[in-house]
PDB file of N, CA, C and O in Angstrom:
ATOM      1  N   PHE A  10     -11.745  -7.607   5.524  1.00  0.00           N
ATOM      2  CA  PHE A  10     -10.751  -7.040   4.575  1.00  0.00           C
ATOM      3  C   PHE A  10     -11.345  -6.213   3.501  1.00  0.00           C
ATOM      4  O   PHE A  10     -10.708  -5.390   2.947  1.00  0.00           O
ATOM      5  N   GLY A  11     -12.663  -6.470   3.220  1.00  0.00           N
ATOM      6  CA  GLY A  11     -13.333  -5.674   2.152  1.00  0.00           C
ATOM      7  C   GLY A  11     -13.319  -4.195   2.458  1.00  0.00           C
ATOM      8  O   GLY A  11     -13.165  -3.394   1.568  1.00  0.00           O
ATOM      9  N   LEU A  12     -13.646  -3.828   3.685  1.00  0.00           N
ATOM     10  CA  LEU A  12     -13.743  -2.420   4.035  1.00  0.00           C
ATOM     11  C   LEU A  12     -12.377  -1.778   3.832  1.00  0.00           C
ATOM     12  O   LEU A  12     -12.318  -0.664   3.313  1.00  0.00           O
ATOM     13  N   PHE A  13     -11.290  -2.441   4.346  1.00  0.00           N
ATOM     14  CA  PHE A  13      -9.948  -1.859   4.201  1.00  0.00           C
ATOM     15  C   PHE A  13      -9.577  -1.752   2.704  1.00  0.00           C
ATOM     16  O   PHE A  13      -9.047  -0.736   2.223  1.00  0.00           O
ATOM     17  N   ARG A  14      -9.844  -2.856   1.947  1.00  0.00           N
ATOM     18  CA  ARG A  14      -9.603  -2.758   0.533  1.00  0.00           C
ATOM     19  C   ARG A  14     -10.271  -1.655  -0.196  1.00  0.00           C
ATOM     20  O   ARG A  14      -9.690  -0.859  -0.941  1.00  0.00           O
ATOM     21  N   ASP A  15     -11.570  -1.384   0.109  1.00  0.00           N
ATOM     22  CA  ASP A  15     -12.329  -0.380  -0.421  1.00  0.00           C
ATOM     23  C   ASP A  15     -11.787   0.995  -0.076  1.00  0.00           C
ATOM     24  O   ASP A  15     -11.697   1.891  -0.963  1.00  0.00           O
ATOM     25  N   TRP A  16     -11.343   1.150   1.145  1.00  0.00           N
ATOM     26  CA  TRP A  16     -10.787   2.421   1.612  1.00  0.00           C
ATOM     27  C   TRP A  16      -9.452   2.684   0.868  1.00  0.00           C
ATOM     28  O   TRP A  16      -9.171   3.822   0.420  1.00  0.00           O
ATOM     29  N   LEU A  17      -8.623   1.635   0.748  1.00  0.00           N
ATOM     30  CA  LEU A  17      -7.285   1.841   0.004  1.00  0.00           C
ATOM     31  C   LEU A  17      -7.637   2.229  -1.452  1.00  0.00           C
ATOM     32  O   LEU A  17      -6.983   3.086  -2.003  1.00  0.00           O
ATOM     33  N   LYS A  18      -8.570   1.537  -2.042  1.00  0.00           N
ATOM     34  CA  LYS A  18      -8.934   1.898  -3.474  1.00  0.00           C
ATOM     35  C   LYS A  18      -9.276   3.346  -3.583  1.00  0.00           C
ATOM     36  O   LYS A  18      -8.767   4.002  -4.510  1.00  0.00           O
ATOM     37  N   ARG A  19     -10.054   3.823  -2.678  1.00  0.00           N
ATOM     38  CA  ARG A  19     -10.467   5.284  -2.707  1.00  0.00           C
ATOM     39  C   ARG A  19      -9.263   6.120  -2.553  1.00  0.00           C
ATOM     40  O   ARG A  19      -9.172   7.173  -3.166  1.00  0.00           O
ATOM     41  N   GLN A  20      -8.333   5.837  -1.692  1.00  0.00           N
ATOM     42  CA  GLN A  20      -7.118   6.595  -1.524  1.00  0.00           C
ATOM     43  C   GLN A  20      -6.319   6.664  -2.806  1.00  0.00           C
ATOM     44  O   GLN A  20      -5.808   7.771  -3.189  1.00  0.00           O
ATOM     45  N   PHE A  21      -6.234   5.507  -3.435  1.00  0.00           N
ATOM     46  CA  PHE A  21      -5.486   5.559  -4.785  1.00  0.00           C
ATOM     47  C   PHE A  21      -6.201   6.350  -5.809  1.00  0.00           C
ATOM     48  O   PHE A  21      -5.610   7.011  -6.659  1.00  0.00           O
ATOM     49  N   GLU A  22      -7.573   6.304  -5.836  1.00  0.00           N
ATOM     50  CA  GLU A  22      -8.322   7.098  -6.739  1.00  0.00           C
ATOM     51  C   GLU A  22      -8.021   8.538  -6.511  1.00  0.00           C
ATOM     52  O   GLU A  22      -7.846   9.304  -7.419  1.00  0.00           O
ATOM     53  N   LEU A  23      -7.986   8.972  -5.246  1.00  0.00           N
ATOM     54  CA  LEU A  23      -7.702  10.356  -4.881  1.00  0.00           C
ATOM     55  C   LEU A  23      -6.284  10.770  -5.289  1.00  0.00           C
ATOM     56  O   LEU A  23      -6.025  11.926  -5.532  1.00  0.00           O
ATOM     57  N   LEU A  24      -5.380   9.773  -5.355  1.00  0.00           N
ATOM     58  CA  LEU A  24      -4.028  10.028  -5.857  1.00  0.00           C
ATOM     59  C   LEU A  24      -3.994  10.193  -7.369  1.00  0.00           C
ATOM     60  O   LEU A  24      -2.926  10.470  -7.900  1.00  0.00           O
ATOM     61  N   GLY A  25      -5.033   9.848  -7.986  1.00  0.00           N
ATOM     62  CA  GLY A  25      -5.073   9.901  -9.413  1.00  0.00           C
ATOM     63  C   GLY A  25      -4.724   8.638 -10.169  1.00  0.00           C
ATOM     64  O   GLY A  25      -4.339   8.685 -11.395  1.00  0.00           O
ATOM     65  N   CYS A  26      -4.824   7.516  -9.478  1.00  0.00           N
ATOM     66  CA  CYS A  26      -4.351   6.278 -10.048  1.00  0.00           C
ATOM     67  C   CYS A  26      -5.472   5.641 -11.021  1.00  0.00           C
ATOM     68  O   CYS A  26      -5.137   4.690 -11.756  1.00  0.00           O
ATOM     69  N   GLY A  27      -6.608   6.167 -11.045  1.00  0.00           N
ATOM     70  CA  GLY A  27      -7.615   5.767 -12.027  1.00  0.00           C
ATOM     71  C   GLY A  27      -7.879   4.310 -11.972  1.00  0.00           C
ATOM     72  O   GLY A  27      -8.171   3.706 -10.961  1.00  0.00           O
ATOM     73  N   GLY A  28      -7.833   3.631 -13.181  1.00  0.00           N
ATOM     74  CA  GLY A  28      -8.169   2.195 -13.302  1.00  0.00           C
ATOM     75  C   GLY A  28      -7.190   1.291 -12.585  1.00  0.00           C
ATOM     76  O   GLY A  28      -7.472   0.107 -12.402  1.00  0.00           O
ATOM     77  N   GLU A  29      -6.065   1.752 -12.159  1.00  0.00           N
ATOM     78  CA  GLU A  29      -5.116   0.963 -11.436  1.00  0.00           C
ATOM     79  C   GLU A  29      -5.405   0.965  -9.940  1.00  0.00           C
ATOM     80  O   GLU A  29      -4.740   0.136  -9.195  1.00  0.00           O
ATOM     81  N   SER A  30      -6.391   1.693  -9.527  1.00  0.00           N
ATOM     82  CA  SER A  30      -6.593   1.934  -8.021  1.00  0.00           C
ATOM     83  C   SER A  30      -6.907   0.565  -7.327  1.00  0.00           C
ATOM     84  O   SER A  30      -6.388   0.264  -6.247  1.00  0.00           O
ATOM     85  N   ARG A  31      -7.790  -0.234  -7.931  1.00  0.00           N
ATOM     86  CA  ARG A  31      -8.150  -1.528  -7.255  1.00  0.00           C
ATOM     87  C   ARG A  31      -6.900  -2.437  -7.161  1.00  0.00           C
ATOM     88  O   ARG A  31      -6.654  -3.046  -6.171  1.00  0.00           O
ATOM     89  N   ALA A  32      -6.183  -2.574  -8.228  1.00  0.00           N
ATOM     90  CA  ALA A  32      -4.969  -3.363  -8.251  1.00  0.00           C
ATOM     91  C   ALA A  32      -3.951  -2.955  -7.148  1.00  0.00           C
ATOM     92  O   ALA A  32      -3.378  -3.724  -6.484  1.00  0.00           O
ATOM     93  N   HIS A  33      -3.759  -1.634  -7.117  1.00  0.00           N
ATOM     94  CA  HIS A  33      -2.864  -1.066  -6.111  1.00  0.00           C
ATOM     95  C   HIS A  33      -3.372  -1.333  -4.729  1.00  0.00           C
ATOM     96  O   HIS A  33      -2.553  -1.731  -3.872  1.00  0.00           O
ATOM     97  N   ALA A  34      -4.664  -1.217  -4.497  1.00  0.00           N
ATOM     98  CA  ALA A  34      -5.196  -1.514  -3.160  1.00  0.00           C
ATOM     99  C   ALA A  34      -4.982  -2.942  -2.811  1.00  0.00           C
ATOM    100  O   ALA A  34      -4.623  -3.232  -1.648  1.00  0.00           O
ATOM    101  N   MET A  35      -5.253  -3.900  -3.720  1.00  0.00           N
ATOM    102  CA  MET A  35      -5.043  -5.314  -3.410  1.00  0.00           C
ATOM    103  C   MET A  35      -3.584  -5.586  -3.174  1.00  0.00           C
ATOM    104  O   MET A  35      -3.217  -6.355  -2.276  1.00  0.00           O
ATOM    105  N   HIS A  36      -2.711  -4.992  -3.930  1.00  0.00           N
ATOM    106  CA  HIS A  36      -1.272  -5.131  -3.760  1.00  0.00           C
ATOM    107  C   HIS A  36      -0.842  -4.669  -2.400  1.00  0.00           C
ATOM    108  O   HIS A  36      -0.104  -5.470  -1.649  1.00  0.00           O
ATOM    109  N   LEU A  37      -1.251  -3.572  -2.036  1.00  0.00           N
ATOM    110  CA  LEU A  37      -0.862  -2.979  -0.705  1.00  0.00           C
ATOM    111  C   LEU A  37      -1.471  -3.789   0.436  1.00  0.00           C
ATOM    112  O   LEU A  37      -0.823  -4.088   1.498  1.00  0.00           O
ATOM    113  N   LEU A  38      -2.696  -4.272   0.270  1.00  0.00           N
ATOM    114  CA  LEU A  38      -3.387  -5.117   1.275  1.00  0.00           C
ATOM    115  C   LEU A  38      -2.567  -6.384   1.459  1.00  0.00           C
ATOM    116  O   LEU A  38      -2.267  -6.844   2.545  1.00  0.00           O
ATOM    117  N   ALA A  39      -2.265  -6.999   0.396  1.00  0.00           N
ATOM    118  CA  ALA A  39      -1.528  -8.301   0.406  1.00  0.00           C
ATOM    119  C   ALA A  39      -0.160  -8.144   0.986  1.00  0.00           C
ATOM    120  O   ALA A  39       0.320  -8.861   1.867  1.00  0.00           O
ATOM    121  N   TRP A  40       0.518  -7.026   0.591  1.00  0.00           N
ATOM    122  CA  TRP A  40       1.855  -6.678   1.056  1.00  0.00           C
ATOM    123  C   TRP A  40       1.827  -6.474   2.627  1.00  0.00           C
ATOM    124  O   TRP A  40       2.615  -7.036   3.348  1.00  0.00           O
ATOM    125  N   SER A  41       0.833  -5.686   3.112  1.00  0.00           N
ATOM    126  CA  SER A  41       0.834  -5.373   4.514  1.00  0.00           C
ATOM    127  C   SER A  41       0.446  -6.623   5.384  1.00  0.00           C
ATOM    128  O   SER A  41       1.000  -6.876   6.396  1.00  0.00           O
ATOM    129  N   GLN A  42      -0.523  -7.417   4.868  1.00  0.00           N
ATOM    130  CA  GLN A  42      -0.925  -8.617   5.586  1.00  0.00           C
ATOM    131  C   GLN A  42       0.247  -9.699   5.577  1.00  0.00           C
ATOM    132  O   GLN A  42       0.483 -10.320   6.609  1.00  0.00           O
ATOM    133  N   GLY A  43       0.917  -9.798   4.413  1.00  0.00           N
ATOM    134  CA  GLY A  43       2.006 -10.725   4.355  1.00  0.00           C
ATOM    135  C   GLY A  43       3.132 -10.311   5.320  1.00  0.00           C
ATOM    136  O   GLY A  43       3.758 -11.146   5.988  1.00  0.00           O
ATOM    137  N   THR A  44       3.416  -9.067   5.370  1.00  0.00           N
ATOM    138  CA  THR A  44       4.496  -8.536   6.227  1.00  0.00           C
ATOM    139  C   THR A  44       4.103  -8.779   7.735  1.00  0.00           C
ATOM    140  O   THR A  44       4.967  -9.243   8.493  1.00  0.00           O
ATOM    141  N   ALA A  45       2.878  -8.489   8.105  1.00  0.00           N
ATOM    142  CA  ALA A  45       2.465  -8.691   9.470  1.00  0.00           C
ATOM    143  C   ALA A  45       2.567 -10.154   9.818  1.00  0.00           C
ATOM    144  O   ALA A  45       3.044 -10.479  10.914  1.00  0.00           O
ATOM    145  N   THR A  46       2.138 -11.051   8.912  1.00  0.00           N
ATOM    146  CA  THR A  46       2.214 -12.527   9.222  1.00  0.00           C
ATOM    147  C   THR A  46       3.568 -13.003   9.449  1.00  0.00           C
ATOM    148  O   THR A  46       3.917 -13.680  10.356  1.00  0.00           O
ATOM    149  N   LEU A  47       4.455 -12.622   8.451  1.00  0.00           N
ATOM    150  CA  LEU A  47       5.804 -13.117   8.521  1.00  0.00           C
ATOM    151  C   LEU A  47       6.625 -12.491   9.745  1.00  0.00           C
ATOM    152  O   LEU A  47       7.380 -13.193  10.387  1.00  0.00           O
ATOM    153  N   ALA A  48       6.359 -11.260  10.008  1.00  0.00           N
ATOM    154  CA  ALA A  48       7.034 -10.647  11.216  1.00  0.00           C
ATOM    155  C   ALA A  48       6.599 -11.308  12.427  1.00  0.00           C
ATOM    156  O   ALA A  48       7.409 -11.476  13.334  1.00  0.00           O
ATOM    157  N   GLN A  49       5.336 -11.605  12.511  1.00  0.00           N
ATOM    158  CA  GLN A  49       4.791 -12.348  13.772  1.00  0.00           C
ATOM    159  C   GLN A  49       5.410 -13.749  13.815  1.00  0.00           C
ATOM    160  O   GLN A  49       5.936 -14.180  14.912  1.00  0.00           O
ATOM    161  N   ALA A  50       5.468 -14.475  12.717  1.00  0.00           N
ATOM    162  CA  ALA A  50       5.912 -15.815  12.652  1.00  0.00           C
ATOM    163  C   ALA A  50       7.430 -15.960  13.087  1.00  0.00           C
ATOM    164  O   ALA A  50       7.803 -16.823  13.730  1.00  0.00           O
ATOM    165  N   PHE A  51       8.195 -14.916  12.591  1.00  0.00           N
ATOM    166  CA  PHE A  51       9.636 -14.969  12.794  1.00  0.00           C
ATOM    167  C   PHE A  51      10.052 -14.024  13.976  1.00  0.00           C
ATOM    168  O   PHE A  51      11.220 -13.852  14.223  1.00  0.00           O
ATOM    169  N   ARG A  52       9.029 -13.339  14.594  1.00  0.00           N
ATOM    170  CA  ARG A  52       9.333 -12.395  15.758  1.00  0.00           C
ATOM    171  C   ARG A  52      10.414 -11.480  15.288  1.00  0.00           C
ATOM    172  O   ARG A  52      11.397 -11.307  15.938  1.00  0.00           O
ATOM    173  N   ASP A  53      10.095 -10.723  14.201  1.00  0.00           N
ATOM    174  CA  ASP A  53      11.158  -9.846  13.589  1.00  0.00           C
ATOM    175  C   ASP A  53      10.622  -8.500  13.354  1.00  0.00           C
ATOM    176  O   ASP A  53      10.038  -8.199  12.260  1.00  0.00           O
ATOM    177  N   GLU A  54      10.749  -7.581  14.323  1.00  0.00           N
ATOM    178  CA  GLU A  54      10.211  -6.260  14.149  1.00  0.00           C
ATOM    179  C   GLU A  54      11.042  -5.460  13.062  1.00  0.00           C
ATOM    180  O   GLU A  54      10.478  -4.585  12.423  1.00  0.00           O
ATOM    181  N   SER A  55      12.272  -5.781  12.923  1.00  0.00           N
ATOM    182  CA  SER A  55      13.065  -5.089  11.889  1.00  0.00           C
ATOM    183  C   SER A  55      12.545  -5.315  10.503  1.00  0.00           C
ATOM    184  O   SER A  55      12.653  -4.443   9.626  1.00  0.00           O
ATOM    185  N   PHE A  56      11.929  -6.494  10.328  1.00  0.00           N
ATOM    186  CA  PHE A  56      11.338  -6.771   9.027  1.00  0.00           C
ATOM    187  C   PHE A  56      10.199  -5.820   8.708  1.00  0.00           C
ATOM    188  O   PHE A  56      10.036  -5.290   7.653  1.00  0.00           O
ATOM    189  N   ILE A  57       9.368  -5.512   9.709  1.00  0.00           N
ATOM    190  CA  ILE A  57       8.291  -4.635   9.572  1.00  0.00           C
ATOM    191  C   ILE A  57       8.829  -3.222   9.210  1.00  0.00           C
ATOM    192  O   ILE A  57       8.392  -2.563   8.231  1.00  0.00           O
ATOM    193  N   ARG A  58       9.826  -2.756   9.875  1.00  0.00           N
ATOM    194  CA  ARG A  58      10.392  -1.433   9.605  1.00  0.00           C
ATOM    195  C   ARG A  58      10.924  -1.397   8.174  1.00  0.00           C
ATOM    196  O   ARG A  58      10.723  -0.374   7.501  1.00  0.00           O
ATOM    197  N   ALA A  59      11.628  -2.378   7.783  1.00  0.00           N
ATOM    198  CA  ALA A  59      12.175  -2.465   6.416  1.00  0.00           C
ATOM    199  C   ALA A  59      11.052  -2.401   5.354  1.00  0.00           C
ATOM    200  O   ALA A  59      11.125  -1.694   4.366  1.00  0.00           O
ATOM    201  N   GLU A  60       9.992  -3.156   5.590  1.00  0.00           N
ATOM    202  CA  GLU A  60       8.897  -3.209   4.626  1.00  0.00           C
ATOM    203  C   GLU A  60       8.145  -1.883   4.589  1.00  0.00           C
ATOM    204  O   GLU A  60       7.679  -1.441   3.518  1.00  0.00           O
ATOM    205  N   VAL A  61       7.964  -1.282   5.703  1.00  0.00           N
ATOM    206  CA  VAL A  61       7.339   0.112   5.786  1.00  0.00           C
ATOM    207  C   VAL A  61       8.191   1.076   4.879  1.00  0.00           C
ATOM    208  O   VAL A  61       7.548   1.842   4.146  1.00  0.00           O
ATOM    209  N   LEU A  62       9.444   1.029   4.940  1.00  0.00           N
ATOM    210  CA  LEU A  62      10.272   1.882   4.092  1.00  0.00           C
ATOM    211  C   LEU A  62      10.041   1.524   2.635  1.00  0.00           C
ATOM    212  O   LEU A  62       9.912   2.469   1.794  1.00  0.00           O
ATOM    213  N   ARG A  63       9.967   0.309   2.315  1.00  0.00           N
ATOM    214  CA  ARG A  63       9.689  -0.117   0.865  1.00  0.00           C
ATOM    215  C   ARG A  63       8.278   0.330   0.413  1.00  0.00           C
ATOM    216  O   ARG A  63       8.220   0.768  -0.703  1.00  0.00           O
ATOM    217  N   VAL A  64       7.345   0.236   1.290  1.00  0.00           N
ATOM    218  CA  VAL A  64       5.989   0.680   0.964  1.00  0.00           C
ATOM    219  C   VAL A  64       6.014   2.243   0.685  1.00  0.00           C
ATOM    220  O   VAL A  64       5.457   2.692  -0.262  1.00  0.00           O
ATOM    221  N   GLN A  65       6.699   2.933   1.506  1.00  0.00           N
ATOM    222  CA  GLN A  65       6.782   4.396   1.366  1.00  0.00           C
ATOM    223  C   GLN A  65       7.506   4.804   0.089  1.00  0.00           C
ATOM    224  O   GLN A  65       7.062   5.699  -0.615  1.00  0.00           O
ATOM    225  N   GLU A  66       8.496   4.079  -0.326  1.00  0.00           N
ATOM    226  CA  GLU A  66       9.219   4.297  -1.519  1.00  0.00           C
ATOM    227  C   GLU A  66       8.307   4.005  -2.801  1.00  0.00           C
ATOM    228  O   GLU A  66       8.239   4.751  -3.662  1.00  0.00           O
ATOM    229  N   TRP A  67       7.527   2.896  -2.628  1.00  0.00           N
ATOM    230  CA  TRP A  67       6.591   2.532  -3.710  1.00  0.00           C
ATOM    231  C   TRP A  67       5.572   3.580  -3.833  1.00  0.00           C
ATOM    232  O   TRP A  67       5.237   4.001  -5.012  1.00  0.00           O
ATOM    233  N   LEU A  68       4.960   3.987  -2.791  1.00  0.00           N
ATOM    234  CA  LEU A  68       3.967   5.070  -2.781  1.00  0.00           C
ATOM    235  C   LEU A  68       4.460   6.330  -3.435  1.00  0.00           C
ATOM    236  O   LEU A  68       3.779   7.039  -4.190  1.00  0.00           O
ATOM    237  N   ALA A  69       5.663   6.718  -3.012  1.00  0.00           N
ATOM    238  CA  ALA A  69       6.279   7.989  -3.490  1.00  0.00           C
ATOM    239  C   ALA A  69       6.489   7.785  -5.079  1.00  0.00           C
ATOM    240  O   ALA A  69       6.276   8.769  -5.836  1.00  0.00           O
ATOM    241  N   GLY A  70       6.866   6.648  -5.489  1.00  0.00           N
ATOM    242  CA  GLY A  70       7.087   6.428  -6.954  1.00  0.00           C
ATOM    243  C   GLY A  70       5.805   6.529  -7.708  1.00  0.00           C
ATOM    244  O   GLY A  70       5.752   7.017  -8.869  1.00  0.00           O
ATOM    245  N   LEU A  71       4.710   6.091  -7.121  1.00  0.00           N
ATOM    246  CA  LEU A  71       3.392   6.163  -7.752  1.00  0.00           C
ATOM    247  C   LEU A  71       2.990   7.626  -7.946  1.00  0.00           C
ATOM    248  O   LEU A  71       2.461   7.989  -9.014  1.00  0.00           O
ATOM    249  N   SER A  72       3.199   8.427  -6.992  1.00  0.00           N
ATOM    250  CA  SER A  72       2.754   9.833  -7.092  1.00  0.00           C
ATOM    251  C   SER A  72       3.643  10.675  -8.004  1.00  0.00           C
ATOM    252  O   SER A  72       3.273  11.765  -8.409  1.00  0.00           O
ATOM    253  N   LEU A  73       4.813  10.158  -8.392  1.00  0.00           N
ATOM    254  CA  LEU A  73       5.669  10.902  -9.261  1.00  0.00           C
ATOM    255  C   LEU A  73       5.514  10.523 -10.744  1.00  0.00           C
ATOM    256  O   LEU A  73       6.212  11.153 -11.572  1.00  0.00           O
ATOM    257  N   LYS A  74       4.690   9.566 -11.096  1.00  0.00           N
ATOM    258  CA  LYS A  74       4.573   9.165 -12.445  1.00  0.00           C
ATOM    259  C   LYS A  74       3.943  10.331 -13.281  1.00  0.00           C
ATOM    260  O   LYS A  74       3.032  10.977 -12.733  1.00  0.00           O
ATOM    261  N   PRO A  75       4.426  10.535 -14.497  1.00  0.00           N
ATOM    262  CA  PRO A  75       3.885  11.625 -15.338  1.00  0.00           C
ATOM    263  C   PRO A  75       2.396  11.495 -15.519  1.00  0.00           C
ATOM    264  O   PRO A  75       1.809  10.488 -15.637  1.00  0.00           O
ATOM    265  N   GLY A  76       1.803  12.650 -15.493  1.00  0.00           N
ATOM    266  CA  GLY A  76       0.386  12.707 -15.755  1.00  0.00           C
ATOM    267  C   GLY A  76      -0.488  12.390 -14.535  1.00  0.00           C
ATOM    268  O   GLY A  76      -1.735  12.493 -14.599  1.00  0.00           O
ATOM    269  N   ARG A  77       0.128  12.140 -13.458  1.00  0.00           N
ATOM    270  CA  ARG A  77      -0.613  11.743 -12.218  1.00  0.00           C
ATOM    271  C   ARG A  77      -0.595  12.911 -11.202  1.00  0.00           C
ATOM    272  O   ARG A  77       0.560  13.426 -10.929  1.00  0.00           O
ATOM    273  N   ARG A  78      -1.679  13.367 -10.770  1.00  0.00           N
ATOM    274  CA  ARG A  78      -1.681  14.432  -9.754  1.00  0.00           C
ATOM    275  C   ARG A  78      -2.762  14.114  -8.721  1.00  0.00           C
ATOM    276  O   ARG A  78      -3.793  13.421  -9.093  1.00  0.00           O
ATOM    277  N   ALA A  79      -2.537  14.520  -7.503  1.00  0.00           N
ATOM    278  CA  ALA A  79      -3.482  14.251  -6.472  1.00  0.00           C
ATOM    279  C   ALA A  79      -4.740  15.100  -6.700  1.00  0.00           C
ATOM    280  O   ALA A  79      -4.616  16.237  -7.074  1.00  0.00           O
ATOM    281  N   ARG A  80      -5.816  14.541  -6.445  1.00  0.00           N
ATOM    282  CA  ARG A  80      -7.134  15.261  -6.530  1.00  0.00           C
ATOM    283  C   ARG A  80      -7.587  15.597  -5.149  1.00  0.00           C
ATOM    284  O   ARG A  80      -7.347  14.905  -4.173  1.00  0.00           O
ATOM    285  N   ARG A  81      -8.286  16.768  -5.087  1.00  0.00           N
ATOM    286  CA  ARG A  81      -8.828  17.186  -3.776  1.00  0.00           C
ATOM    287  C   ARG A  81     -10.331  17.347  -3.847  1.00  0.00           C
ATOM    288  O   ARG A  81     -10.895  17.580  -4.811  1.00  0.00           O
TER     289      ARG A  81
END
């Protein structure tokens, strides 16, 4: 999980999240792993689709915060 966490952190840094990058990475990692676990346990693919939409909305909201811009 460390490699994935570190990669996610770097992606958030590139989005301009600065000091929040590690927390966002951990949040997304926990969210995705929890979603996968519950979807498997309950055999519910629709749950995965719904959570993917929520993640996309959350990510879009992060990139729209004032003062934040993607770095290249």
